Tab-separated table of C-alpha atoms in Angstrom:
chain	number	residue	atom	x	y	z
A	1	ALA	CA	-0.544	-9.079	2.798
A	2	LEU	CA	-2.865	-11.792	4.061
A	3	LEU	CA	-5.676	-9.512	5.138
A	4	PRO	CA	-7.259	-8.779	1.746
A	5	TYR	CA	-7.207	-12.511	0.953
A	6	LEU	CA	-9.069	-13.240	4.153
A	7	ILE	CA	-11.588	-10.465	3.613
A	8	ASP	CA	-12.258	-11.442	0.011
A	9	ASN	CA	-12.851	-15.050	0.962
A	10	ALA	CA	-15.113	-14.063	3.817
A	11	THR	CA	-17.286	-11.895	1.594
A	12	GLN	CA	-17.953	-14.712	-0.848
A	13	ALA	CA	-20.476	-16.074	1.632
A	14	PRO	CA	-24.052	-14.704	1.353
A	15	LEU	CA	-23.894	-13.513	4.968
A	16	ILE	CA	-20.719	-12.423	6.719
A	17	ARG	CA	-20.505	-12.547	10.484
A	18	THR	CA	-18.712	-9.557	11.950
A	19	MET	CA	-16.980	-11.880	14.372
A	20	GLY	CA	-15.421	-13.753	11.454
A	21	LEU	CA	-13.770	-10.586	10.177
A	22	GLU	CA	-12.432	-9.798	13.639
A	23	GLU	CA	-11.093	-13.323	14.015
A	24	ASN	CA	-9.378	-13.069	10.634
A	25	TYR	CA	-7.786	-9.782	11.586
A	26	TYR	CA	-6.421	-11.046	14.895
A	27	ALA	CA	-5.135	-14.215	13.193
A	28	VAL	CA	-3.220	-12.089	10.675
A	29	MET	CA	-1.784	-9.899	13.425
A	30	GLU	CA	-0.668	-12.980	15.342
A	31	GLY	CA	1.027	-14.206	12.172
A	32	VAL	CA	2.799	-10.844	11.887
A	33	ARG	CA	3.914	-11.090	15.514
A	34	GLN	CA	5.315	-14.591	15.044
A	35	ALA	CA	7.090	-13.702	11.791
A	36	ALA	CA	8.649	-10.609	13.375
A	37	GLU	CA	9.787	-12.635	16.368
A	38	LYS	CA	11.345	-15.252	14.080
A	39	ALA	CA	13.205	-12.503	12.204
A	40	GLY	CA	14.406	-10.883	15.417
A	41	ARG	CA	12.261	-7.805	14.915
A	42	ASP	CA	9.924	-5.930	17.194
A	43	SER	CA	6.417	-6.605	15.832
A	44	SER	CA	5.465	-2.989	16.571
A	45	SER	CA	7.876	-1.981	13.772
A	46	VAL	CA	5.690	-3.809	11.225
A	47	ARG	CA	2.712	-1.919	9.825
A	48	LEU	CA	-0.172	-3.709	8.162
A	49	VAL	CA	-1.920	-1.966	5.267
A	50	ALA	CA	-5.473	-3.301	5.039
A	51	VAL	CA	-6.352	-3.327	1.352
A	52	SER	CA	-9.892	-2.048	1.629
A	53	LYS	CA	-10.812	-1.667	-2.045
A	54	LYS	CA	-14.304	-2.949	-2.860
A	55	GLN	CA	-15.084	-3.161	0.867
A	56	ASP	CA	-17.816	-1.013	2.371
A	57	PRO	CA	-17.154	1.355	5.294
A	58	GLU	CA	-19.106	-0.897	7.683
A	59	LYS	CA	-16.498	-3.631	7.337
A	60	LEU	CA	-13.669	-1.122	7.577
A	61	ARG	CA	-15.102	0.195	10.833
A	62	VAL	CA	-14.992	-3.344	12.225
A	63	LEU	CA	-11.243	-3.356	11.548
A	64	TRP	CA	-10.944	0.167	12.946
A	65	ASN	CA	-12.465	-1.032	16.211
A	66	CYS	CA	-9.859	-3.811	16.257
A	67	GLY	CA	-7.123	-1.175	16.067
A	68	GLN	CA	-6.371	-1.058	12.321
A	69	ARG	CA	-5.547	2.466	11.127
A	70	VAL	CA	-3.837	2.088	7.740
A	71	PHE	CA	-5.934	1.368	4.644
A	72	GLY	CA	-5.096	0.985	0.978
A	73	GLU	CA	-7.266	1.949	-1.988
A	74	ASN	CA	-6.595	1.825	-5.722
A	75	ARG	CA	-9.539	3.811	-7.098
A	76	ILE	CA	-9.794	7.485	-6.266
A	77	GLN	CA	-13.531	7.715	-6.898
A	78	GLU	CA	-14.221	4.870	-4.468
A	79	ALA	CA	-11.870	6.311	-1.849
A	80	ARG	CA	-13.412	9.762	-2.191
A	81	ALA	CA	-16.783	8.330	-1.199
A	82	LYS	CA	-15.434	6.039	1.518
A	83	ILE	CA	-12.872	8.103	3.443
A	84	PRO	CA	-15.400	10.683	4.771
A	85	GLU	CA	-17.450	7.772	6.156
A	86	MET	CA	-14.557	6.686	8.356
A	87	PRO	CA	-13.379	8.131	11.688
A	88	ALA	CA	-10.713	10.812	11.505
A	89	GLY	CA	-7.134	9.833	12.188
A	90	GLY	CA	-6.683	6.999	9.706
A	91	GLU	CA	-3.871	6.798	7.194
A	92	TRP	CA	-4.802	6.253	3.554
A	93	HIS	CA	-2.445	4.783	0.964
A	94	PHE	CA	-2.970	4.896	-2.773
A	95	ILE	CA	-1.793	1.487	-3.949
A	96	GLY	CA	-2.649	1.376	-7.654
A	97	GLY	CA	-1.090	2.658	-10.826
A	98	LEU	CA	-1.560	6.432	-10.864
A	99	GLN	CA	-2.150	8.492	-13.993
A	100	THR	CA	-0.930	12.069	-13.966
A	101	ASN	CA	-4.448	13.403	-14.633
A	102	LYS	CA	-5.579	11.832	-11.330
A	103	VAL	CA	-2.771	13.269	-9.235
A	104	LYS	CA	-4.648	16.329	-7.971
A	105	GLU	CA	-7.322	14.198	-6.294
A	106	ALA	CA	-4.772	11.649	-5.103
A	107	VAL	CA	-2.852	14.376	-3.288
A	108	GLU	CA	-6.093	15.646	-1.783
A	109	TRP	CA	-7.295	12.316	-0.392
A	110	PHE	CA	-4.205	10.224	0.353
A	111	ASP	CA	-1.370	10.402	2.860
A	112	VAL	CA	0.969	8.015	1.018
A	113	ILE	CA	1.344	7.208	-2.685
A	114	GLU	CA	2.820	3.715	-2.998
A	115	SER	CA	3.270	3.570	-6.758
A	116	VAL	CA	5.725	6.238	-7.915
A	117	ASP	CA	7.600	4.656	-10.820
A	118	ARG	CA	8.581	7.529	-13.123
A	119	LEU	CA	9.783	11.110	-12.973
A	120	ASP	CA	6.823	12.761	-14.726
A	121	LEU	CA	4.499	11.324	-12.074
A	122	ALA	CA	6.805	12.503	-9.289
A	123	ASN	CA	6.965	15.997	-10.792
A	124	GLU	CA	3.172	16.197	-10.967
A	125	LEU	CA	2.867	15.011	-7.363
A	126	GLN	CA	5.415	17.648	-6.344
A	127	LYS	CA	3.452	20.382	-8.138
A	128	ARG	CA	0.108	19.386	-6.633
A	129	ALA	CA	1.558	18.919	-3.148
A	130	GLU	CA	3.069	22.395	-3.397
A	131	VAL	CA	-0.329	23.876	-4.258
A	132	ALA	CA	-1.961	21.920	-1.419
A	133	GLY	CA	0.751	22.978	1.014
A	134	LYS	CA	1.424	19.440	2.161
A	135	LYS	CA	4.310	17.019	2.423
A	136	LEU	CA	3.590	13.721	0.698
A	137	ARG	CA	5.171	10.400	1.548
A	138	VAL	CA	5.828	8.106	-1.402
A	139	LEU	CA	7.122	4.624	-2.150
A	140	LEU	CA	9.041	3.897	-5.315
A	141	GLU	CA	7.517	0.963	-7.177
A	142	VAL	CA	10.053	-1.485	-8.584
A	143	ASN	CA	9.241	-4.063	-11.250
A	144	VAL	CA	11.412	-6.769	-9.673
A	145	GLY	CA	10.129	-9.481	-12.009
A	146	GLY	CA	10.613	-7.512	-15.219
A	147	GLU	CA	6.995	-8.172	-16.207
A	148	ALA	CA	5.745	-6.123	-19.151
A	149	ALA	CA	2.169	-6.077	-17.848
A	150	LYS	CA	3.110	-4.528	-14.486
A	151	HIS	CA	3.946	-1.011	-13.420
A	152	GLY	CA	7.255	-0.214	-11.801
A	153	CYS	CA	10.690	1.197	-12.427
A	154	ALA	CA	13.305	-1.228	-13.755
A	155	PRO	CA	15.614	-2.362	-10.918
A	156	GLU	CA	18.702	-0.942	-12.624
A	157	LYS	CA	17.073	2.505	-12.854
A	158	VAL	CA	15.796	2.816	-9.293
A	159	GLY	CA	18.899	4.645	-8.098
A	160	GLU	CA	18.434	7.336	-10.722
A	161	LEU	CA	14.736	7.707	-9.935
A	162	TRP	CA	15.434	7.829	-6.206
A	163	GLY	CA	17.897	10.679	-6.696
A	164	GLN	CA	15.417	12.631	-8.830
A	165	VAL	CA	12.508	12.186	-6.422
A	166	HIS	CA	14.689	12.794	-3.364
A	167	ALA	CA	15.505	16.228	-4.772
A	168	LEU	CA	11.827	17.240	-4.825
A	169	GLY	CA	11.026	19.210	-1.707
A	170	ARG	CA	7.424	18.108	-1.198
A	171	LEU	CA	7.983	14.362	-1.624
A	172	GLU	CA	9.517	12.117	1.015
A	173	VAL	CA	10.702	8.727	-0.230
A	174	CYS	CA	9.982	6.418	2.684
A	175	GLY	CA	10.466	3.040	1.035
A	176	LEU	CA	10.226	0.721	-1.938
A	177	MET	CA	7.276	-1.344	-3.143
A	178	ALA	CA	7.029	-4.329	-5.457
A	179	ILE	CA	4.423	-6.805	-6.653
A	180	PRO	CA	6.475	-9.874	-7.579
A	181	PRO	CA	5.408	-12.474	-10.141
A	182	PHE	CA	2.744	-14.803	-8.783
A	183	ARG	CA	4.010	-18.133	-7.489
A	184	GLU	CA	1.873	-20.988	-6.118
A	185	ASP	CA	4.439	-21.547	-3.384
A	186	PRO	CA	5.071	-18.302	-1.471
A	187	GLU	CA	8.631	-19.456	-0.779
A	188	ASN	CA	9.359	-18.954	-4.468
A	189	ALA	CA	8.544	-15.245	-4.116
A	190	ARG	CA	11.367	-14.743	-1.628
A	191	PRO	CA	14.093	-14.050	-4.249
A	192	PHE	CA	12.099	-11.088	-5.563
A	193	PHE	CA	11.730	-9.541	-2.131
A	194	ARG	CA	15.417	-10.268	-1.489
A	195	LYS	CA	16.242	-8.302	-4.635
A	196	LEU	CA	14.109	-5.421	-3.346
A	197	ARG	CA	15.943	-5.478	-0.019
A	198	GLU	CA	19.293	-5.433	-1.804
A	199	ILE	CA	18.207	-2.380	-3.801
A	200	ARG	CA	17.101	-0.691	-0.584
A	201	ASP	CA	20.447	-1.466	1.065
A	202	ARG	CA	22.353	0.033	-1.882
A	203	LEU	CA	20.267	3.199	-1.712
C-alpha cells in the first residue's frame, strides 16, 4: 500500500533517479518484512501489488528488476498499451471500478479482477471468461465504510454475493478487498480492516 505513495512523490521531481525508486521499493519490502514478523507471519506469504497506473513501463521495469511481479492498473486502455511492453510472466490486477461494457477487455488483459461488487458484473465476467477459455481470479469489493461515493458490496450482503459468485465455474473468489474511509492517522483505519477480516472469517 505504501509503494504508489512513494512512486507518486518521487515523480513530482523534475528528474527521477532510478536508484531512488529502487531504494523506495526495498524500504517498502523491509517494512512488509517487519510487519509480518510482528504479526507472527512469514513475510513470503504477503504479496505486494505495485499500483502502476500513470507510470511508464521504464519505471515498472526498474521494479521488475528488483523482483516485483504483481502490478495493478485501473484503466484498461492504459494497461493495454503498457502490458505488452513488460516482460512476460507478470501478474496484472484490475483495481478500479469495472463497467460491464469493459469486461471483455478486462478478461483479456488481466489475471485478477479486484473489484467484483455485484452479481451482474460477476455474470458478465463468467460469460467472457467462458468464451476466452480461462479461469479468472476475483476479489469481492466490500464498502466497509458505507460511503455513497465508493464502489463495493454492503457488508451485510457479502455472504449472498459470495455464494452467487462461488457458484460460477469460471470465477475463483480468492479474497476480499476494501478501500476504507480516509483517516489522517492510519491507526484509525484499523477498525475497517478488522471488519473486513471478520467478514472473511465468517465466510
